[in-house]
mmCIF file of C-alpha atoms in Angstrom:
data_model
loop_
_atom_site.group_PDB
_atom_site.id
_atom_site.type_symbol
_atom_site.label_atom_id
_atom_site.label_comp_id
_atom_site.label_asym_id
_atom_site.label_seq_id
_atom_site.Cartn_x
_atom_site.Cartn_y
_atom_site.Cartn_z
ATOM 1 C CA UNK A 9 -14.457 2.194 28.021
ATOM 2 C CA UNK A 10 -10.833 3.175 28.225
ATOM 3 C CA UNK A 11 -8.011 1.126 26.798
ATOM 4 C CA UNK A 12 -5.803 -1.226 28.766
ATOM 5 C CA UNK A 13 -3.479 0.770 30.995
ATOM 6 C CA UNK A 14 -0.303 -0.299 32.685
ATOM 7 C CA UNK A 15 0.243 1.761 35.839
ATOM 8 C CA UNK A 16 3.760 2.358 37.138
ATOM 9 C CA UNK A 17 2.506 1.428 40.617
ATOM 10 C CA UNK A 18 1.867 -2.148 39.551
ATOM 11 C CA UNK A 19 4.207 -4.769 41.008
ATOM 12 C CA UNK A 20 7.647 -4.951 39.439
ATOM 13 C CA UNK A 21 7.118 -8.519 38.258
ATOM 14 C CA UNK A 22 4.088 -7.446 36.220
ATOM 15 C CA UNK A 23 6.095 -4.855 34.315
ATOM 16 C CA UNK A 24 8.947 -7.313 33.869
ATOM 17 C CA UNK A 25 6.525 -9.889 32.472
ATOM 18 C CA UNK A 26 5.276 -7.423 29.883
ATOM 19 C CA UNK A 27 8.812 -6.534 28.806
ATOM 20 C CA UNK A 28 9.848 -10.200 28.619
ATOM 21 C CA UNK A 29 6.688 -11.034 26.682
ATOM 22 C CA UNK A 30 7.355 -8.235 24.207
ATOM 23 C CA UNK A 31 11.016 -9.229 23.836
ATOM 24 C CA UNK A 32 10.141 -12.879 23.171
ATOM 25 C CA UNK A 33 7.365 -12.100 20.688
ATOM 26 C CA UNK A 34 9.403 -9.483 18.871
ATOM 27 C CA UNK A 35 12.620 -11.501 18.650
ATOM 28 C CA UNK A 36 10.832 -14.696 17.569
ATOM 29 C CA UNK A 37 8.487 -13.102 15.050
ATOM 30 C CA UNK A 38 10.810 -13.079 12.013
ATOM 31 C CA UNK A 39 11.928 -16.641 12.655
ATOM 32 C CA UNK A 40 8.334 -17.835 13.134
ATOM 33 C CA UNK A 41 7.230 -16.170 9.908
ATOM 34 C CA UNK A 42 10.108 -17.776 8.039
ATOM 35 C CA UNK A 43 9.112 -21.122 9.568
ATOM 36 C CA UNK A 44 5.493 -20.542 8.551
ATOM 37 C CA UNK A 45 6.294 -19.669 4.929
ATOM 38 C CA UNK A 46 8.604 -22.702 4.740
ATOM 39 C CA UNK A 47 5.853 -25.067 5.881
ATOM 40 C CA UNK A 48 2.996 -23.251 4.140
ATOM 41 C CA UNK A 49 4.281 -21.890 0.843
ATOM 42 C CA UNK A 50 1.304 -19.673 0.022
ATOM 43 C CA UNK A 51 2.301 -16.143 1.146
ATOM 44 C CA UNK A 52 -0.909 -14.425 0.101
ATOM 45 C CA UNK A 53 -3.135 -16.899 1.925
ATOM 46 C CA UNK A 54 -0.840 -16.872 4.960
ATOM 47 C CA UNK A 55 -0.975 -13.096 5.333
ATOM 48 C CA UNK A 56 -4.748 -13.124 4.819
ATOM 49 C CA UNK A 57 -5.102 -15.566 7.708
ATOM 50 C CA UNK A 58 -2.944 -13.275 9.838
ATOM 51 C CA UNK A 59 -5.048 -10.239 8.931
ATOM 52 C CA UNK A 60 -8.186 -12.188 9.799
ATOM 53 C CA UNK A 61 -6.779 -13.315 13.155
ATOM 54 C CA UNK A 62 -5.671 -9.820 14.170
ATOM 55 C CA UNK A 63 -8.887 -8.119 13.055
ATOM 56 C CA UNK A 64 -11.086 -10.678 14.819
ATOM 57 C CA UNK A 65 -8.845 -10.568 17.873
ATOM 58 C CA UNK A 66 -9.121 -6.790 18.237
ATOM 59 C CA UNK A 67 -12.870 -6.874 17.607
ATOM 60 C CA UNK A 68 -13.413 -9.650 20.175
ATOM 61 C CA UNK A 69 -11.205 -8.016 22.812
ATOM 62 C CA UNK A 70 -13.084 -4.777 22.252
ATOM 63 C CA UNK A 71 -16.417 -6.539 22.712
ATOM 64 C CA UNK A 72 -15.253 -8.017 26.015
ATOM 65 C CA UNK A 73 -13.975 -4.634 27.189
ATOM 66 C CA UNK A 74 -10.272 -5.433 27.283
ATOM 67 C CA UNK A 75 -9.442 -2.582 24.910
ATOM 68 C CA UNK A 76 -11.010 0.310 23.053
ATOM 69 C CA UNK A 77 -10.847 0.793 19.302
ATOM 70 C CA UNK A 78 -12.421 3.353 17.004
ATOM 71 C CA UNK A 79 -15.667 2.134 15.431
ATOM 72 C CA UNK A 80 -15.463 1.148 11.794
ATOM 73 C CA UNK A 81 -17.015 3.650 9.390
ATOM 74 C CA UNK A 82 -17.038 3.728 5.600
ATOM 75 C CA UNK A 83 -15.983 7.385 5.492
ATOM 76 C CA UNK A 84 -12.885 6.769 7.612
ATOM 77 C CA UNK A 85 -12.122 3.591 5.661
ATOM 78 C CA UNK A 86 -12.060 5.570 2.394
ATOM 79 C CA UNK A 87 -9.579 8.050 3.887
ATOM 80 C CA UNK A 88 -7.474 5.263 5.334
ATOM 81 C CA UNK A 89 -7.438 3.151 2.159
ATOM 82 C CA UNK A 90 -4.192 4.605 0.676
ATOM 83 C CA UNK A 91 -2.381 3.960 3.965
ATOM 84 C CA UNK A 92 -3.700 0.403 4.084
ATOM 85 C CA UNK A 93 -2.647 -0.151 0.474
ATOM 86 C CA UNK A 94 0.954 0.902 1.158
ATOM 87 C CA UNK A 95 0.918 -1.239 4.301
ATOM 88 C CA UNK A 96 -0.359 -4.221 2.318
ATOM 89 C CA UNK A 97 2.426 -3.780 -0.232
ATOM 90 C CA UNK A 98 4.987 -3.697 2.584
ATOM 91 C CA UNK A 99 3.583 -6.905 4.044
ATOM 92 C CA UNK A 100 3.321 -8.510 0.614
ATOM 93 C CA UNK A 101 6.951 -7.785 -0.289
ATOM 94 C CA UNK A 102 8.093 -8.736 3.217
ATOM 95 C CA UNK A 103 6.440 -12.145 3.008
ATOM 96 C CA UNK A 104 7.908 -12.871 -0.400
ATOM 97 C CA UNK A 105 11.333 -11.766 0.828
ATOM 98 C CA UNK A 106 11.117 -14.297 3.668
ATOM 99 C CA UNK A 107 9.912 -16.854 1.127
ATOM 100 C CA UNK A 108 13.027 -16.509 -1.020
ATOM 101 C CA UNK A 109 15.717 -15.420 1.477
ATOM 102 C CA UNK A 110 16.801 -16.124 5.039
ATOM 103 C CA UNK A 111 15.970 -14.096 8.135
ATOM 104 C CA UNK A 112 19.421 -12.469 8.204
ATOM 105 C CA UNK A 113 18.865 -10.963 4.755
ATOM 106 C CA UNK A 114 15.542 -9.581 5.931
ATOM 107 C CA UNK A 115 17.113 -7.970 9.028
ATOM 108 C CA UNK A 116 19.916 -6.401 6.966
ATOM 109 C CA UNK A 117 17.493 -4.745 4.561
ATOM 110 C CA UNK A 118 15.145 -3.774 7.384
ATOM 111 C CA UNK A 119 18.063 -2.159 9.204
ATOM 112 C CA UNK A 120 18.851 -0.121 6.071
ATOM 113 C CA UNK A 121 15.580 1.805 6.304
ATOM 114 C CA UNK A 122 17.088 4.714 8.319
ATOM 115 C CA UNK A 123 19.385 5.387 5.367
ATOM 116 C CA UNK A 124 16.521 5.851 2.912
ATOM 117 C CA UNK A 125 14.285 7.555 5.478
ATOM 118 C CA UNK A 126 16.973 10.166 6.195
ATOM 119 C CA UNK A 127 17.437 10.813 2.470
ATOM 120 C CA UNK A 128 13.684 11.004 1.882
ATOM 121 C CA UNK A 129 13.175 13.365 4.818
ATOM 122 C CA UNK A 130 15.862 15.689 3.495
ATOM 123 C CA UNK A 131 14.757 15.524 -0.155
ATOM 124 C CA UNK A 132 10.955 15.502 0.124
ATOM 125 C CA UNK A 133 10.102 16.830 3.571
ATOM 126 C CA UNK A 134 12.712 19.592 3.601
ATOM 127 C CA UNK A 135 14.249 18.408 6.856
ATOM 128 C CA UNK A 136 17.762 19.519 7.895
ATOM 129 C CA UNK A 137 20.766 17.622 6.543
ATOM 130 C CA UNK A 138 21.717 14.816 8.968
ATOM 131 C CA UNK A 139 24.304 15.632 11.636
ATOM 132 C CA UNK A 140 27.840 14.237 11.492
ATOM 133 C CA UNK A 141 27.013 11.421 13.926
ATOM 134 C CA UNK A 142 23.894 10.558 11.968
ATOM 135 C CA UNK A 143 25.869 10.587 8.717
ATOM 136 C CA UNK A 144 28.544 8.284 10.209
ATOM 137 C CA UNK A 145 25.889 5.887 11.491
ATOM 138 C CA UNK A 146 24.283 5.777 8.033
ATOM 139 C CA UNK A 147 27.675 4.985 6.477
ATOM 140 C CA UNK A 148 28.117 2.137 8.982
ATOM 141 C CA UNK A 149 24.698 0.782 8.046
ATOM 142 C CA UNK A 150 25.562 1.016 4.361
ATOM 143 C CA UNK A 151 28.966 -0.618 4.856
ATOM 144 C CA UNK A 152 27.487 -3.503 6.821
ATOM 145 C CA UNK A 153 24.767 -4.034 4.228
ATOM 146 C CA UNK A 154 27.202 -3.972 1.306
ATOM 147 C CA UNK A 155 29.521 -6.412 3.098
ATOM 148 C CA UNK A 156 26.611 -8.758 3.798
ATOM 149 C CA UNK A 157 25.340 -8.709 0.214
ATOM 150 C CA UNK A 158 28.850 -9.241 -1.188
ATOM 151 C CA UNK A 159 29.339 -12.407 0.894
ATOM 152 C CA UNK A 160 25.796 -13.801 0.787
ATOM 153 C CA UNK A 161 26.095 -17.334 -0.567
ATOM 154 C CA UNK A 162 22.320 -17.486 -0.890
ATOM 155 C CA UNK A 163 22.195 -14.497 -3.252
ATOM 156 C CA UNK A 164 19.539 -14.816 -5.944
ATOM 157 C CA UNK A 165 18.067 -12.178 -8.219
ATOM 158 C CA UNK A 166 14.555 -13.106 -7.126
ATOM 159 C CA UNK A 167 15.312 -12.771 -3.398
ATOM 160 C CA UNK A 168 17.081 -9.440 -3.746
ATOM 161 C CA UNK A 169 14.403 -8.071 -6.068
ATOM 162 C CA UNK A 170 11.887 -8.686 -3.304
ATOM 163 C CA UNK A 171 14.352 -7.233 -0.773
ATOM 164 C CA UNK A 172 14.675 -3.953 -2.665
ATOM 165 C CA UNK A 173 10.920 -3.819 -3.252
ATOM 166 C CA UNK A 174 10.389 -4.303 0.484
ATOM 167 C CA UNK A 175 12.933 -1.595 1.307
ATOM 168 C CA UNK A 176 11.147 0.909 -0.925
ATOM 169 C CA UNK A 177 7.658 0.124 0.362
ATOM 170 C CA UNK A 178 8.587 0.123 4.065
ATOM 171 C CA UNK A 179 10.441 3.423 3.629
ATOM 172 C CA UNK A 180 7.388 4.892 1.903
ATOM 173 C CA UNK A 181 5.262 3.713 4.802
ATOM 174 C CA UNK A 182 7.556 5.340 7.360
ATOM 175 C CA UNK A 183 7.823 8.682 5.578
ATOM 176 C CA UNK A 184 4.251 9.031 4.314
ATOM 177 C CA UNK A 185 1.896 6.891 6.349
ATOM 178 C CA UNK A 186 2.836 8.336 9.764
ATOM 179 C CA UNK A 187 1.601 11.773 8.753
ATOM 180 C CA UNK A 188 -1.527 10.477 7.064
ATOM 181 C CA UNK A 189 -2.642 8.179 9.868
ATOM 182 C CA UNK A 190 -2.013 10.816 12.533
ATOM 183 C CA UNK A 191 -4.316 13.230 10.706
ATOM 184 C CA UNK A 192 -7.138 10.680 10.803
ATOM 185 C CA UNK A 193 -7.122 10.737 14.615
ATOM 186 C CA UNK A 194 -7.336 6.960 15.060
ATOM 187 C CA UNK A 195 -6.087 5.391 18.262
ATOM 188 C CA UNK A 196 -3.705 2.431 18.174
ATOM 189 C CA UNK A 197 -6.330 -0.292 18.212
ATOM 190 C CA UNK A 198 -8.380 1.605 15.633
ATOM 191 C CA UNK A 199 -5.300 1.607 13.431
ATOM 192 C CA UNK A 200 -4.911 -2.134 13.998
ATOM 193 C CA UNK A 201 -8.540 -2.814 13.098
ATOM 194 C CA UNK A 202 -8.646 -0.656 9.973
ATOM 195 C CA UNK A 203 -5.269 -1.828 8.719
ATOM 196 C CA UNK A 204 -6.088 -5.510 9.049
ATOM 197 C CA UNK A 205 -9.674 -5.335 7.848
ATOM 198 C CA UNK A 206 -8.851 -3.299 4.746
ATOM 199 C CA UNK A 207 -5.788 -5.431 4.034
ATOM 200 C CA UNK A 208 -7.935 -8.552 4.272
ATOM 201 C CA UNK A 209 -10.265 -7.047 1.658
ATOM 202 C CA UNK A 210 -7.290 -6.396 -0.651
ATOM 203 C CA UNK A 211 -6.002 -9.961 -0.446
ATOM 204 C CA UNK A 212 -8.246 -11.635 -3.109
ATOM 205 C CA UNK A 213 -7.224 -9.275 -5.963
ATOM 206 C CA UNK A 214 -3.561 -9.907 -5.159
ATOM 207 C CA UNK A 215 -4.187 -13.673 -5.206
ATOM 208 C CA UNK A 216 -5.462 -13.257 -8.765
ATOM 209 C CA UNK A 217 -2.688 -10.881 -9.886
ATOM 210 C CA UNK A 218 0.087 -13.128 -8.562
ATOM 211 C CA UNK A 219 -1.592 -16.335 -9.715
ATOM 212 C CA UNK A 220 -1.490 -17.804 -6.224
ATOM 213 C CA UNK A 221 -5.143 -18.751 -6.436
ATOM 214 C CA UNK A 222 -4.234 -21.169 -9.251
ATOM 215 C CA UNK A 223 -1.488 -22.718 -7.082
ATOM 216 C CA UNK A 224 -3.893 -23.173 -4.181
ATOM 217 C CA UNK A 225 -6.723 -24.673 -6.260
ATOM 218 C CA UNK A 226 -4.259 -26.782 -8.195
ATOM 219 C CA UNK A 227 -2.813 -28.191 -4.986
ATOM 220 C CA UNK A 228 -6.300 -28.866 -3.637
ATOM 221 C CA UNK A 229 -7.332 -30.576 -6.851
ATOM 222 C CA UNK A 230 -4.287 -32.846 -6.895
ATOM 223 C CA UNK A 231 -4.517 -33.561 -3.163
ATOM 224 C CA UNK A 232 -1.000 -32.162 -2.834
ATOM 225 C CA UNK A 233 -1.965 -29.311 -0.528
ATOM 226 C CA UNK A 234 -0.403 -29.376 2.913
ATOM 227 C CA UNK A 235 -3.106 -27.218 4.510
ATOM 228 C CA UNK A 236 -4.097 -29.805 7.067
ATOM 229 C CA UNK A 237 -0.719 -31.336 7.836
ATOM 230 C CA UNK A 238 0.138 -30.934 11.535
ATOM 231 C CA UNK A 239 3.386 -29.099 10.777
ATOM 232 C CA UNK A 240 1.730 -26.574 8.466
ATOM 233 C CA UNK A 241 -1.219 -26.013 10.810
ATOM 234 C CA UNK A 242 1.119 -25.456 13.747
ATOM 235 C CA UNK A 243 3.338 -23.023 11.809
ATOM 236 C CA UNK A 244 0.428 -20.967 10.483
ATOM 237 C CA UNK A 245 -1.353 -20.899 13.852
ATOM 238 C CA UNK A 246 1.831 -19.860 15.634
ATOM 239 C CA UNK A 247 2.428 -17.060 13.141
ATOM 240 C CA UNK A 248 -1.130 -15.757 13.508
ATOM 241 C CA UNK A 249 -1.082 -15.918 17.305
ATOM 242 C CA UNK A 250 2.276 -14.159 17.579
ATOM 243 C CA UNK A 251 1.035 -11.479 15.201
ATOM 244 C CA UNK A 252 -1.772 -10.726 17.640
ATOM 245 C CA UNK A 253 0.354 -11.121 20.772
ATOM 246 C CA UNK A 254 2.908 -8.578 19.579
ATOM 247 C CA UNK A 255 0.146 -5.972 19.420
ATOM 248 C CA UNK A 256 -0.701 -6.533 23.079
ATOM 249 C CA UNK A 257 2.814 -6.840 24.475
ATOM 250 C CA UNK A 258 4.204 -4.029 22.324
ATOM 251 C CA UNK A 259 1.370 -1.722 23.370
ATOM 252 C CA UNK A 260 1.414 -2.675 27.060
ATOM 253 C CA UNK A 261 5.211 -2.676 27.419
ATOM 254 C CA UNK A 262 5.419 0.745 25.807
ATOM 255 C CA UNK A 263 3.046 2.122 28.434
ATOM 256 C CA UNK A 264 4.797 0.334 31.301
ATOM 257 C CA UNK A 265 8.378 1.490 30.693
ATOM 258 C CA UNK A 266 10.176 4.601 29.498
ATOM 259 C CA UNK A 267 10.875 5.332 25.838
ATOM 260 C CA UNK A 268 14.585 4.741 26.417
ATOM 261 C CA UNK A 269 13.977 1.345 28.016
ATOM 262 C CA UNK A 270 11.654 0.375 25.189
ATOM 263 C CA UNK A 271 14.301 1.405 22.659
ATOM 264 C CA UNK A 272 16.966 -0.665 24.418
ATOM 265 C CA UNK A 273 14.579 -3.630 24.418
ATOM 266 C CA UNK A 274 14.077 -3.222 20.683
ATOM 267 C CA UNK A 275 17.828 -3.266 20.069
ATOM 268 C CA UNK A 276 18.280 -6.375 22.238
ATOM 269 C CA UNK A 277 15.480 -8.045 20.285
ATOM 270 C CA UNK A 278 17.466 -7.734 17.060
ATOM 271 C CA UNK A 279 20.440 -9.521 18.559
ATOM 272 C CA UNK A 280 18.131 -12.176 20.020
ATOM 273 C CA UNK A 281 16.601 -12.771 16.594
ATOM 274 C CA UNK A 282 20.038 -13.284 15.057
ATOM 275 C CA UNK A 283 21.075 -15.642 17.884
ATOM 276 C CA UNK A 284 17.850 -17.674 17.724
ATOM 277 C CA UNK A 285 18.054 -17.930 13.946
ATOM 278 C CA UNK A 286 21.635 -19.238 14.147
ATOM 279 C CA UNK A 287 20.849 -21.769 16.875
ATOM 280 C CA UNK A 288 17.668 -23.422 15.585
ATOM 281 C CA UNK A 289 18.547 -24.199 11.944
ATOM 282 C CA UNK A 290 21.014 -23.734 9.097
ATOM 283 C CA UNK A 291 19.024 -21.021 7.298
ATOM 284 C CA UNK A 292 21.398 -18.210 8.189
ATOM 285 C CA UNK A 293 24.391 -16.295 6.857
ATOM 286 C CA UNK A 294 28.090 -17.166 6.970
ATOM 287 C CA UNK A 295 30.197 -16.007 9.959
ATOM 288 C CA UNK A 296 31.418 -12.965 8.020
ATOM 289 C CA UNK A 297 27.882 -12.271 6.862
ATOM 290 C CA UNK A 298 26.694 -12.371 10.480
ATOM 291 C CA UNK A 299 29.479 -9.933 11.394
ATOM 292 C CA UNK A 300 28.277 -7.540 8.684
ATOM 293 C CA UNK A 301 24.720 -7.996 9.939
ATOM 294 C CA UNK A 302 25.776 -7.059 13.479
ATOM 295 C CA UNK A 303 27.633 -4.038 12.069
ATOM 296 C CA UNK A 304 24.417 -2.934 10.372
ATOM 297 C CA UNK A 305 22.508 -3.269 13.652
ATOM 298 C CA UNK A 306 25.186 -1.258 15.483
ATOM 299 C CA UNK A 307 24.854 1.448 12.827
ATOM 300 C CA UNK A 308 21.129 1.487 13.504
ATOM 301 C CA UNK A 309 21.768 1.920 17.229
ATOM 302 C CA UNK A 310 24.104 4.874 16.567
ATOM 303 C CA UNK A 311 21.532 6.377 14.205
ATOM 304 C CA UNK A 312 18.883 6.079 16.881
ATOM 305 C CA UNK A 313 21.090 7.767 19.456
ATOM 306 C CA UNK A 314 21.994 10.588 17.060
ATOM 307 C CA UNK A 315 18.412 11.480 16.139
ATOM 308 C CA UNK A 316 17.146 10.989 19.699
ATOM 309 C CA UNK A 317 19.680 13.465 21.003
ATOM 310 C CA UNK A 318 18.989 16.011 18.283
ATOM 311 C CA UNK A 319 16.159 18.171 19.483
ATOM 312 C CA UNK A 320 15.821 19.786 16.077
ATOM 313 C CA UNK A 321 14.935 16.621 14.169
ATOM 314 C CA UNK A 322 11.432 15.608 15.136
ATOM 315 C CA UNK A 323 10.553 13.886 11.917
ATOM 316 C CA UNK A 324 13.615 11.685 12.084
ATOM 317 C CA UNK A 325 12.723 10.735 15.623
ATOM 318 C CA UNK A 326 9.269 9.768 14.455
ATOM 319 C CA UNK A 327 10.657 7.467 11.800
ATOM 320 C CA UNK A 328 13.241 5.800 14.008
ATOM 321 C CA UNK A 329 12.160 2.191 14.361
ATOM 322 C CA UNK A 330 11.776 1.975 18.110
ATOM 323 C CA UNK A 331 11.337 5.592 19.245
ATOM 324 C CA UNK A 332 8.145 6.457 21.089
ATOM 325 C CA UNK A 333 5.852 9.299 20.115
ATOM 326 C CA UNK A 334 3.450 10.740 22.699
ATOM 327 C CA UNK A 335 -0.085 10.197 21.448
ATOM 328 C CA UNK A 336 -3.169 12.295 21.825
ATOM 329 C CA UNK A 337 -5.533 9.349 22.293
ATOM 330 C CA UNK A 338 -4.846 8.275 25.862
ATOM 331 C CA UNK A 339 -1.287 7.447 24.934
ATOM 332 C CA UNK A 340 -2.649 5.114 22.321
ATOM 333 C CA UNK A 341 -0.173 5.734 19.553
ATOM 334 C CA UNK A 342 2.979 3.711 19.178
ATOM 335 C CA UNK A 343 5.425 3.821 16.274
ATOM 336 C CA UNK A 344 4.383 2.753 12.830
ATOM 337 C CA UNK A 345 6.867 -0.103 12.801
ATOM 338 C CA UNK A 346 5.409 -1.589 15.962
ATOM 339 C CA UNK A 347 1.927 -1.016 14.584
ATOM 340 C CA UNK A 348 2.904 -2.943 11.504
ATOM 341 C CA UNK A 349 4.139 -5.821 13.574
ATOM 342 C CA UNK A 350 1.084 -5.721 15.735
ATOM 343 C CA UNK A 351 -1.493 -5.788 13.020
ATOM 344 C CA UNK A 352 -0.031 -8.393 10.780
ATOM 345 C CA UNK A 353 2.667 -10.370 12.427
ATOM 346 C CA UNK A 354 4.612 -9.913 9.215
ATOM 347 C CA UNK A 355 6.790 -6.870 9.717
ATOM 348 C CA UNK A 356 9.177 -8.696 11.890
ATOM 349 C CA UNK A 357 11.454 -5.785 12.338
ATOM 350 C CA UNK A 358 12.393 -5.527 15.949
#
């Protein structure tokens, strides 16, 4: 059975609904995950629940014929394991970053990925040196990030250690994983299934390494656990559901609109995330910090435009956060960043 398809002949309101759904899910995802980790302070268990929800969701939707995913096989799983491990590390560091810092800090570091990706492409993949416009956009990103860090009143060594760890792992994923996963020939939903299922299997060892299992059992033993409190249940459920919804809306919206329109939507989502984060609570940066954050986002937009317009830089286009890449599996491939968001609900980069 073929995957869900969104035909351009469908009524306009249907396409608009998909775009609005994607915009809402994408812009709210970082804030929801921060809310979830605030109410349920067990990052390893939280991500495991998200992996479980996404894997079961894809499997169930496949059984009912709403989508098609590659069947699970041990041979493919072995080949995919390194990719899943890097993905798990990205999710792990991302969750701990949100645990110790605010959403604005996360967006700043997430927006810095083009800087490292461009350097990695040039150094390790022998790609051409970035153009002048690309170089200027990277300087703007760097300037905005430095300004934000310098004025961040919530600066802590722990938070920024996780931030730098996240930056390294997500850059590694963008530069390395794209090539590896493409060679495996998985379609989008196959990627979602393998990524989540293998990540779920990796969760218990990380619980032991980080000592989180002791925190969980200790809280259960002292009756101090908040697992069943309405607020915690709501936050965790919302995070899991949005993690699955982003996979549908991101996939369907990508097929319903042009690459340019999808890119513009992704940029708008970043500004929406900042606005929502400022409006709903006090866990955000200072006015000057927000200005630096917006400068970083603008630098990302300029970077996107520079690599999109450069016909000689395919690898940079692939690693741009919102750029589309034509797939060979019925148009089933969407960018690795969106795949990350889809499968886990944790990479809340928009």
